[in-house]
Short mmCIF file of N, CA and C and ligand atoms in Angstrom, two decimals:
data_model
loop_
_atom_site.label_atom_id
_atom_site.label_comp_id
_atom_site.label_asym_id
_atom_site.label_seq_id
_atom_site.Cartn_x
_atom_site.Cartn_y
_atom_site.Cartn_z
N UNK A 27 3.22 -12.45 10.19
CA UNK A 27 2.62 -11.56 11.17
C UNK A 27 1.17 -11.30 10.79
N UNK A 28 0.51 -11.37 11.69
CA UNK A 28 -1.11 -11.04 11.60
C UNK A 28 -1.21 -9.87 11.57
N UNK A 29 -1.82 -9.26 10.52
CA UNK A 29 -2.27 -7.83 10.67
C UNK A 29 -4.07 -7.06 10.53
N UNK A 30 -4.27 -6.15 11.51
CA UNK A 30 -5.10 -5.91 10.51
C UNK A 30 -5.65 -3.94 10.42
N UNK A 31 -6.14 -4.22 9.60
CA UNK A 31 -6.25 -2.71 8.63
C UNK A 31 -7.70 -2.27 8.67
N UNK A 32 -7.60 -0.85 8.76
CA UNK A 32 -8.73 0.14 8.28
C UNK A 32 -8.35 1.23 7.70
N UNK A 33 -9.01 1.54 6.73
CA UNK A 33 -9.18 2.80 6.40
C UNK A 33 -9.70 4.16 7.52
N UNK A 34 -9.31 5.40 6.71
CA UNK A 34 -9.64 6.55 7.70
C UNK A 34 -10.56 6.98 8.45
N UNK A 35 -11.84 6.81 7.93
CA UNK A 35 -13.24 6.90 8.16
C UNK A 35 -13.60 5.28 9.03
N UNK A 36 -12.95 4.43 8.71
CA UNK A 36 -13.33 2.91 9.33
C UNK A 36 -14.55 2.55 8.46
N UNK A 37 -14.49 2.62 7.39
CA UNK A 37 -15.57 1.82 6.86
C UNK A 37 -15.39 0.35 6.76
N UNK A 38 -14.20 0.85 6.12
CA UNK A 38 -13.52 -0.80 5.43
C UNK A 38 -12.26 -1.11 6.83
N UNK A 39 -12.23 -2.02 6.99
CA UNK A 39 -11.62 -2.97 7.87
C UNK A 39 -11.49 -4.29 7.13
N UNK A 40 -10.02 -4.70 7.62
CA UNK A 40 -9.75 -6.23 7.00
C UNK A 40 -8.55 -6.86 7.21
N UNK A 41 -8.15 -7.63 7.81
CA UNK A 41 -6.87 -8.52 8.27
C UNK A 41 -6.62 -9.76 7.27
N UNK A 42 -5.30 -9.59 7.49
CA UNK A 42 -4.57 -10.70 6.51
C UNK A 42 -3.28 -11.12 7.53
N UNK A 43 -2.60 -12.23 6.82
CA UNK A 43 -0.82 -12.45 7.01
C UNK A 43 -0.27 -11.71 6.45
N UNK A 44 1.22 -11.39 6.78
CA UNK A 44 1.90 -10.75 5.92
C UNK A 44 3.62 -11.30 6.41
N UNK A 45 4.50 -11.05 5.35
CA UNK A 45 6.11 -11.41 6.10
C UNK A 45 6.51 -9.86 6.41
N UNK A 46 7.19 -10.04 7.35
CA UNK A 46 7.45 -8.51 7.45
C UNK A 46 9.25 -8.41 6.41
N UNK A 47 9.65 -9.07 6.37
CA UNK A 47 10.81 -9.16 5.64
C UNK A 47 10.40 -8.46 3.83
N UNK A 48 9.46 -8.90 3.66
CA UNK A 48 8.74 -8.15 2.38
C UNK A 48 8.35 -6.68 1.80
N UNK A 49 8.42 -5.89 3.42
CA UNK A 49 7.63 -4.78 2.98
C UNK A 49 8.77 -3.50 2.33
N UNK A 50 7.86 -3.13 1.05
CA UNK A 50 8.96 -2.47 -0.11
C UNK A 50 8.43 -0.94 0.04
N UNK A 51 9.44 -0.43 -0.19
CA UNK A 51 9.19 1.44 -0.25
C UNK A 51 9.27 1.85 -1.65
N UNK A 52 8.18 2.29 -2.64
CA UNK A 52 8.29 2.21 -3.59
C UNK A 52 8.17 4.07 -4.24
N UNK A 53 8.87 4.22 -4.92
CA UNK A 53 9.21 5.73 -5.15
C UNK A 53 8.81 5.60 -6.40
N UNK A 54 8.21 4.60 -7.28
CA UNK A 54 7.57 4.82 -8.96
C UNK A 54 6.59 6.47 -8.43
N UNK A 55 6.53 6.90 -9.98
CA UNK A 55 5.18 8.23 -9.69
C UNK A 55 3.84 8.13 -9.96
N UNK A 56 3.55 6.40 -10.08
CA UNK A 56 2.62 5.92 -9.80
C UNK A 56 1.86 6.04 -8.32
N UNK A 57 2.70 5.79 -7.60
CA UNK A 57 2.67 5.82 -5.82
C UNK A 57 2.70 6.95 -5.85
N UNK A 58 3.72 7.76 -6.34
CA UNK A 58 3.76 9.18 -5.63
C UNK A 58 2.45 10.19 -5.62
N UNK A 59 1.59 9.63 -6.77
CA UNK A 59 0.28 10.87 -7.17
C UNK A 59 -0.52 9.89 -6.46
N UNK A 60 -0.96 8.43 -6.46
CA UNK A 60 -1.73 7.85 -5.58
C UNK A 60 -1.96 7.92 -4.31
N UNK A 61 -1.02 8.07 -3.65
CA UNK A 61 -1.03 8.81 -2.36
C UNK A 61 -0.79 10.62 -2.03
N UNK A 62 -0.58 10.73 -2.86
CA UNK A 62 -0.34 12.21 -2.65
C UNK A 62 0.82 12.93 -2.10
N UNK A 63 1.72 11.86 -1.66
CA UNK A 63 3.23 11.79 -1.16
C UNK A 63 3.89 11.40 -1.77
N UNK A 64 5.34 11.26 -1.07
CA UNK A 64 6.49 11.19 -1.37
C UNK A 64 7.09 9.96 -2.36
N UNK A 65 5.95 8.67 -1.36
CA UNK A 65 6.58 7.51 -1.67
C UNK A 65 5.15 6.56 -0.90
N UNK A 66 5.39 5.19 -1.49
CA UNK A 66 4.52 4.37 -0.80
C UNK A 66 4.73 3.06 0.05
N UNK A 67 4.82 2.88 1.56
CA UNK A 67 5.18 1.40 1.22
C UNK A 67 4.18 0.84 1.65
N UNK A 68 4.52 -0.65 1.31
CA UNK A 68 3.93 -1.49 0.86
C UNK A 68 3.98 -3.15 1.40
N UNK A 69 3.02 -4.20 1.65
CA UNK A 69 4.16 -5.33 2.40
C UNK A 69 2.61 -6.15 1.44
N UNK A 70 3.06 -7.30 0.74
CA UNK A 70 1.99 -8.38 -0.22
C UNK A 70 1.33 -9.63 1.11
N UNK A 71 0.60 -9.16 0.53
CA UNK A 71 -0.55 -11.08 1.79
C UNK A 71 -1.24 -11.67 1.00
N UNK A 72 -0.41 -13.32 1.05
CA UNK A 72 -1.23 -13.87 0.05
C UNK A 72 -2.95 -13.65 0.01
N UNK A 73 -3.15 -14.33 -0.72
CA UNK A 73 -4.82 -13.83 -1.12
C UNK A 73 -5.61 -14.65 0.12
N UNK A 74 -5.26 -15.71 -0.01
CA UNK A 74 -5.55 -16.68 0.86
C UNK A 74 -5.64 -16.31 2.42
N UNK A 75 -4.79 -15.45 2.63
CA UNK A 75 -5.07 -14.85 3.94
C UNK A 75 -5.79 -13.46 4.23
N UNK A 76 -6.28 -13.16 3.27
CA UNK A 76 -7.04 -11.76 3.45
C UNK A 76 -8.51 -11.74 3.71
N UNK A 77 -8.80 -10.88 4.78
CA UNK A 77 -10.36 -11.44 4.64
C UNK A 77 -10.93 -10.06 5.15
N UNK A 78 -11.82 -9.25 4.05
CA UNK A 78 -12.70 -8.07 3.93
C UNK A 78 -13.43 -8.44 5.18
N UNK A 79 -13.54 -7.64 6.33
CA UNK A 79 -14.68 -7.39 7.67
C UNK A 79 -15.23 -6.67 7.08
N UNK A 80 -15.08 -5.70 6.58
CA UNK A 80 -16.38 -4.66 6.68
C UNK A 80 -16.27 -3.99 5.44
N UNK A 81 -17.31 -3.11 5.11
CA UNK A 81 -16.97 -1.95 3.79
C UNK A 81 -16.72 -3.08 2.52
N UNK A 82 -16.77 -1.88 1.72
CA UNK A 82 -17.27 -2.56 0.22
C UNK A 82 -16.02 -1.70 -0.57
N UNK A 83 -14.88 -1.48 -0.76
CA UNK A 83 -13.52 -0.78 -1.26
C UNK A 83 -14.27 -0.61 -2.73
N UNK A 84 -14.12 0.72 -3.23
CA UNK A 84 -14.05 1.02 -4.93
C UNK A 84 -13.26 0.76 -5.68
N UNK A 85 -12.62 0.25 -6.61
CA UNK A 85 -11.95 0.00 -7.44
C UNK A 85 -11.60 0.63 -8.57
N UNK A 86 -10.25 1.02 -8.82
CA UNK A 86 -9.51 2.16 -9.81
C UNK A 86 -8.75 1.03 -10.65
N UNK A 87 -8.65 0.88 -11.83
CA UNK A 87 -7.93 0.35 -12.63
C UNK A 87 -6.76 1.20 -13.15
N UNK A 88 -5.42 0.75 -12.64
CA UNK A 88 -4.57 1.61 -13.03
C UNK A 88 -3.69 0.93 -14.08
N UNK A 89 -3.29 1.86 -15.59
CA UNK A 89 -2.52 1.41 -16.67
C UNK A 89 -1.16 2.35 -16.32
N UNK A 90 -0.43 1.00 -16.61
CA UNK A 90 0.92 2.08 -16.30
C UNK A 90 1.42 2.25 -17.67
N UNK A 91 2.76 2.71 -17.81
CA UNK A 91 3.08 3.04 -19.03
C UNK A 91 3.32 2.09 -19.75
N UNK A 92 3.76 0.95 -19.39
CA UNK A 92 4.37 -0.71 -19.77
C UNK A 92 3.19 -1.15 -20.56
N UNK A 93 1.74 -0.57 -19.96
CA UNK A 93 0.27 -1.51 -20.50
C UNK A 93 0.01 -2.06 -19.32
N UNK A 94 0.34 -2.74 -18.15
CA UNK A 94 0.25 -3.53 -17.16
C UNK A 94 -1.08 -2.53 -16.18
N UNK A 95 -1.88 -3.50 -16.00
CA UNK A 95 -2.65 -3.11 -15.47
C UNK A 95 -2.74 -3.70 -14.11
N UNK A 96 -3.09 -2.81 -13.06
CA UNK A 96 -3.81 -3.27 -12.03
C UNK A 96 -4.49 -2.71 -10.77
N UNK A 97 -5.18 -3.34 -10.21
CA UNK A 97 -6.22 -2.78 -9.59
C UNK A 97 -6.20 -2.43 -8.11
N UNK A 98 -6.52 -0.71 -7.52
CA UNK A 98 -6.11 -0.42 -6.47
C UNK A 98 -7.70 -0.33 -6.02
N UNK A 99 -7.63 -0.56 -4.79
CA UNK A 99 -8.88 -0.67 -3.79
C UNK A 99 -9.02 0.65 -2.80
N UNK A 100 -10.02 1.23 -3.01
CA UNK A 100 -9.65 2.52 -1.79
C UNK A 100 -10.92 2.73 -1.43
N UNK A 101 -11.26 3.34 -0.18
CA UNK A 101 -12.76 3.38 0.79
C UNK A 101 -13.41 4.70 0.03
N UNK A 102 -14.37 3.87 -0.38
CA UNK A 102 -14.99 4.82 -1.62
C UNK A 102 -15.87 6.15 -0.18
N UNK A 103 -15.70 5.83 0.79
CA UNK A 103 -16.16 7.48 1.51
C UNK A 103 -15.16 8.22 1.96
N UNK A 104 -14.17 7.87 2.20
CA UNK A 104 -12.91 8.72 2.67
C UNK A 104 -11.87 8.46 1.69
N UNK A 105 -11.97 7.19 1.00
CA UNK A 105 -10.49 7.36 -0.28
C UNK A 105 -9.40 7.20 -0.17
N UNK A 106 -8.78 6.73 1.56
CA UNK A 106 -8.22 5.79 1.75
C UNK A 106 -7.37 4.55 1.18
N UNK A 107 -6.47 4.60 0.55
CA UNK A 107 -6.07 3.28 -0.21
C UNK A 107 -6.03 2.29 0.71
N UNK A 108 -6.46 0.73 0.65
CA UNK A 108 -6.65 -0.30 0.75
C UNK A 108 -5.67 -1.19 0.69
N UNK A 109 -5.56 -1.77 -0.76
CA UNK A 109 -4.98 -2.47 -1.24
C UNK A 109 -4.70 -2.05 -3.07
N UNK A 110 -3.99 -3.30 -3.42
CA UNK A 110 -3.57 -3.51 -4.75
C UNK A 110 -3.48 -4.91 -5.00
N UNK A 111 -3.85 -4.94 -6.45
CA UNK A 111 -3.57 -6.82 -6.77
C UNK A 111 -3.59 -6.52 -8.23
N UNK A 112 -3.08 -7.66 -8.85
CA UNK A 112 -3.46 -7.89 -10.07
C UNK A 112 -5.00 -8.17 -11.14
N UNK A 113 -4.80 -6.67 -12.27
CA UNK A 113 -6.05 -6.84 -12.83
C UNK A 113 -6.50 -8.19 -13.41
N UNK A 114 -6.63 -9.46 -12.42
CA UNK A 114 -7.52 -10.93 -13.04
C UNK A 114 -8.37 -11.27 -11.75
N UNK A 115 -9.05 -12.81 -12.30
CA UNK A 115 -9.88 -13.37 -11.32
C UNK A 115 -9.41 -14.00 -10.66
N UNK A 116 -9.36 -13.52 -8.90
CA UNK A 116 -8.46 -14.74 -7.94
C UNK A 116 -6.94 -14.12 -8.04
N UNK A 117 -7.19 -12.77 -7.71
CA UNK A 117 -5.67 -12.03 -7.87
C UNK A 117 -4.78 -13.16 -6.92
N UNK A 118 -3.37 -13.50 -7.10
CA UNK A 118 -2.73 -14.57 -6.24
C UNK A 118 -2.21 -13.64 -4.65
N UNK A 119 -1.97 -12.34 -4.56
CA UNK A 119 -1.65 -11.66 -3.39
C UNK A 119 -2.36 -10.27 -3.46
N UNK A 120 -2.30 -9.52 -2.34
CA UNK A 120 -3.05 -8.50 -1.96
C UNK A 120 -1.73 -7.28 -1.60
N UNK A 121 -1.71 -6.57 -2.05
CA UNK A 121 -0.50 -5.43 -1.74
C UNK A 121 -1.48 -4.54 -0.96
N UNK A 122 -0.82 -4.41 0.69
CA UNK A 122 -1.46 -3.96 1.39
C UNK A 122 -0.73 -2.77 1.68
N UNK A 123 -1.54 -1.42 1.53
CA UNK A 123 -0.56 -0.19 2.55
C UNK A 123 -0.26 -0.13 3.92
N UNK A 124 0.54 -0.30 3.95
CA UNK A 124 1.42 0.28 5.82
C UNK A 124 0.71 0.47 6.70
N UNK A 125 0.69 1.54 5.77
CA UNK A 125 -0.12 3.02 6.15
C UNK A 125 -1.23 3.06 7.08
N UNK A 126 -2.22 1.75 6.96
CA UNK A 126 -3.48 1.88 7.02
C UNK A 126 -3.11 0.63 8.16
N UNK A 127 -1.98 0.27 8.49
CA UNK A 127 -2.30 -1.09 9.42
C UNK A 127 -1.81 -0.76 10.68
N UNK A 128 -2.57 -1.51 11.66
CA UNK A 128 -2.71 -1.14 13.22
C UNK A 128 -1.00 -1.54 13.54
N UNK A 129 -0.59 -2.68 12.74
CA UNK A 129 1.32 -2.37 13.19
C UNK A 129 2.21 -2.24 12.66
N UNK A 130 1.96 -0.83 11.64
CA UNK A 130 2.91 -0.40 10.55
C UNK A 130 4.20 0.13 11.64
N UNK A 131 4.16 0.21 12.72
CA UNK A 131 5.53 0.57 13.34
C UNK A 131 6.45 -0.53 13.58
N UNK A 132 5.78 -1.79 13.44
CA UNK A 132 6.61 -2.96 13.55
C UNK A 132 7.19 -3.40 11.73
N UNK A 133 6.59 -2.36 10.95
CA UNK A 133 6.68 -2.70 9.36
C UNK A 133 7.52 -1.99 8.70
N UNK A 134 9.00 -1.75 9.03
CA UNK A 134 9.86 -1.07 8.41
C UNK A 134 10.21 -1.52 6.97
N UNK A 135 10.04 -0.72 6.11
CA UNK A 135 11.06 -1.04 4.44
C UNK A 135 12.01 -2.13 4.85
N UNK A 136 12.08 -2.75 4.17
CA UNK A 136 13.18 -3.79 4.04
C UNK A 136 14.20 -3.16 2.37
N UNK A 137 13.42 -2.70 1.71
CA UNK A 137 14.50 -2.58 0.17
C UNK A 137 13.33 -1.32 0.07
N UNK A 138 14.34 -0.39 -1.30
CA UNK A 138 13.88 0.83 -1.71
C UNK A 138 13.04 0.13 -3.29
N UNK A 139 12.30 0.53 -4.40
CA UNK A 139 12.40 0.31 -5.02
C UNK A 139 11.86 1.73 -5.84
N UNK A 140 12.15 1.27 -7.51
CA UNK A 140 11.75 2.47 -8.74
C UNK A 140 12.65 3.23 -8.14
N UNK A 141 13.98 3.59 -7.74
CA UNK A 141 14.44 4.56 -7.26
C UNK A 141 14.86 5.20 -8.36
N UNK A 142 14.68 5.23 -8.99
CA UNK A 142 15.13 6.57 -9.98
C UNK A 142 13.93 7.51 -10.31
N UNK A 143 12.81 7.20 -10.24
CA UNK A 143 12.49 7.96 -9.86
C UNK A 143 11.97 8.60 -8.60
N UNK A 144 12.47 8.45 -7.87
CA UNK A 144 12.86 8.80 -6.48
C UNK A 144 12.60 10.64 -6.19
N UNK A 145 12.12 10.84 -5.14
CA UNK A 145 12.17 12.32 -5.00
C UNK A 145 14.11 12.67 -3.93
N UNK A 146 14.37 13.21 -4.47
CA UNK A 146 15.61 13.32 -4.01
C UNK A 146 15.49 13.62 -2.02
N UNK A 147 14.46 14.86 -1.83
CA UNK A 147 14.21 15.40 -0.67
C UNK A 147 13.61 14.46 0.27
N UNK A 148 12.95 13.53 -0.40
CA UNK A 148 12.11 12.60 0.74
C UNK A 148 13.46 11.19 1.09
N UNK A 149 14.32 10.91 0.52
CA UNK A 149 15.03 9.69 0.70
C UNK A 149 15.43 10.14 2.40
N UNK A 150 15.72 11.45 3.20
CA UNK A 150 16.06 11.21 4.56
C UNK A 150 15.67 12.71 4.75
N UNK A 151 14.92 12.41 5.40
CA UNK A 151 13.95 13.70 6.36
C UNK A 151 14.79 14.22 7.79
N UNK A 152 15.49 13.42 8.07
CA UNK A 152 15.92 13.24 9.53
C UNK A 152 16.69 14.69 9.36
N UNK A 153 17.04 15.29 8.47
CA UNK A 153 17.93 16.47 8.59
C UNK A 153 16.56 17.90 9.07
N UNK A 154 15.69 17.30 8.07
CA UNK A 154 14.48 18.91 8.20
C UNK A 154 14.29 18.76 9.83
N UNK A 155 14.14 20.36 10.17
CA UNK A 155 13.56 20.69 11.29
C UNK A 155 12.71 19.97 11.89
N UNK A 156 12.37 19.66 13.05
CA UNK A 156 11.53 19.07 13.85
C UNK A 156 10.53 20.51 14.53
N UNK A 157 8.97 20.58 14.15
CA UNK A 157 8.30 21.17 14.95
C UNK A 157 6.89 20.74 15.11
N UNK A 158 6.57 21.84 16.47
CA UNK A 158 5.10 20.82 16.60
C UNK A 158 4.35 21.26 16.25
N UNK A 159 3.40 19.82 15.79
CA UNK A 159 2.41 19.75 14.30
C UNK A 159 0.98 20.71 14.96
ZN1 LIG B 214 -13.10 5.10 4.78
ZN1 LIG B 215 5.07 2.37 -6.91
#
């Protein structure tokens, strides 16, 4: 599926491929403080299909506890996450947020992952109240 993405402000804009069968909901507390929520998902495009339109993304090097490093992309005026890839040259895929793409409603989770550490309250919302925002 062709997608393509901006950040909040629209600085950065950028389309890639993606499978939609791929896209993962990831509950590590890596995601959880990076976004500021619950959980993150997520769907990978090879590298090969990604191509920056616009904006210049800042770059955060993140160490996890393992040592594994790697590098998240976010719109250095609004802060926006972007993407993710591996900290080398010629990362092989682009971990793109949902979040930020014009058809994250066609991009449902396919698998949960890190669920242990999982927030217990966010796994099904459907019970909390419904009111208007
Ligand atoms: Zn922005
Ligand atoms: Zn995660």
């Amino acid at each position: 599926m062709k997608v393509q993405g901006s950040c909040h402000c629209g600085e950065v804009t950028y389309e890639a491929e993606v499978d939609p069968d791929k896209v993962n909901l990831c509950n590590c507390t890596d995601c959880q403080m990076l976004t500021g929520s619950a959980f993150r998902v997520s769907v990978p495009a090879p590298a090969a299909t990604f191509r920056l339109l616009t904006g210049q993304p800042k770059v955060y090097v993140k160490t996890a506890d393992s040592g594994a490093k790697r590098r998240h992309s976010f719109c250095p005026n609004c802060g926006t996450p972007v993407c993710a890839t591996a900290d080398q040259e010629n990362p092989p895929r682009f971990s793109l947020r949902v979040g930020c793409l014009k058809q994250r409603a066609q991009l449902p989770p396919k698998r949960r992952i890190w669920c242990r550490s999982a927030l217990d309250w966010a796994q099904n919302v459907s019970d909390v109240p419904a009111a208007e925002a």
